[in-house]
Coordinates of C-alpha atoms in Angstrom, one line a residue:
M968 CA -22.1 -14.0 -7.0
L969 CA -19.1 -15.1 -9.1
R970 CA -18.3 -11.4 -9.9
G971 CA -18.5 -10.6 -6.0
Q972 CA -16.0 -13.3 -5.1
R973 CA -13.6 -12.0 -7.7
L974 CA -13.9 -8.7 -6.7
E975 CA -13.2 -9.8 -2.9
A976 CA -10.0 -11.6 -4.3
W977 CA -8.8 -8.6 -6.0
A978 CA -9.3 -6.3 -3.1
E979 CA -7.5 -8.9 -1.0
M980 CA -4.6 -9.0 -3.6
A981 CA -4.2 -5.2 -3.5
R982 CA -4.2 -5.2 0.3
I983 CA -1.2 -7.7 0.0
I984 CA 0.5 -5.9 -2.6
A985 CA 0.2 -2.8 -0.6
H986 CA 1.6 -4.4 2.3
E987 CA 4.5 -5.7 0.5
I988 CA 5.4 -2.4 -1.2
K989 CA 5.1 -0.3 2.5
N990 CA 7.5 -2.9 4.3
P991 CA 10.6 -1.9 2.3
L992 CA 9.6 1.9 1.9
T993 CA 9.6 2.6 5.8
P994 CA 13.1 1.8 6.3
I995 CA 14.1 3.7 2.9
R996 CA 12.3 6.6 4.1
L997 CA 13.8 6.7 7.6
S998 CA 17.4 5.9 6.5
T999 CA 16.7 9.0 4.0
E1000 CA 15.4 10.9 6.9
H1001 CA 18.5 10.1 9.1
L1002 CA 20.8 11.3 6.4
Q1003 CA 19.2 14.8 6.3
Q1004 CA 19.2 14.9 10.0
V1005 CA 23.0 14.0 10.4
W1006 CA 23.9 16.3 7.2
R1007 CA 22.3 19.2 9.2
Q1008 CA 23.4 18.6 12.8
A1009 CA 26.6 16.4 12.5
P1010 CA 28.2 17.1 9.2
D1011 CA 31.3 15.5 10.4
R1012 CA 29.8 12.0 10.6
V1013 CA 28.1 12.2 7.2
G1014 CA 30.5 9.8 5.6
E1015 CA 30.0 6.7 8.2
V1016 CA 26.2 7.4 8.0
I1017 CA 26.0 7.4 4.4
D1018 CA 27.7 4.0 4.0
R1019 CA 25.2 2.7 6.6
C1020 CA 22.0 4.2 5.2
A1021 CA 22.8 3.7 1.7
G1022 CA 23.6 0.0 2.1
N1023 CA 20.1 0.0 4.1
I1024 CA 18.5 1.8 1.2
L1025 CA 20.1 -0.5 -1.4
L1026 CA 18.9 -3.7 0.6
H1027 CA 15.3 -2.4 0.6
V1028 CA 15.3 -1.2 -3.1
E1029 CA 16.4 -4.5 -4.1
E1030 CA 13.4 -6.1 -2.1
L1031 CA 11.3 -3.9 -4.0
R1032 CA 12.7 -4.9 -7.4
Q1033 CA 12.3 -8.7 -6.3
I1034 CA 8.6 -7.9 -5.3
A1035 CA 8.1 -6.2 -8.7
S1036 CA 9.7 -9.0 -10.6
E1037 CA 7.5 -11.6 -8.7
F1038 CA 4.4 -10.0 -9.6
S1039 CA 5.5 -9.7 -13.4
I1040 CA 6.3 -13.6 -13.4
Y1041 CA 2.8 -14.2 -11.8
S1042 CA 1.1 -11.9 -14.4
R1043 CA 2.4 -14.5 -17.0
I1044 CA 0.7 -17.1 -15.9
P1045 CA -1.9 -18.6 -18.0
H1046 CA -5.5 -17.8 -17.0
A1047 CA -7.7 -20.9 -16.1
S1048 CA -10.5 -21.2 -18.2
L1049 CA -13.9 -22.7 -16.7
E1050 CA -15.2 -25.6 -19.0
Q1051 CA -18.5 -27.6 -18.2
A1052 CA -17.7 -31.4 -17.6

């Protein structure tokens, strides 16, 4: 029973991690696709679009870095040991 609860907890943690990673990846992808589209269709606007999209990408990359850092800190938390009283 304890093993099942542990597996359930790990599954929930994996779901949360996946969600937290997907959140910033979507705007990174959209910004990159937008850059490609502008490059092909309106090269005269590339400069302004690069500034805006690069800022957006850097913001979300920083968010991913922060998520990774928080999980790294979490992994260093000592594990609780169960003892009988």
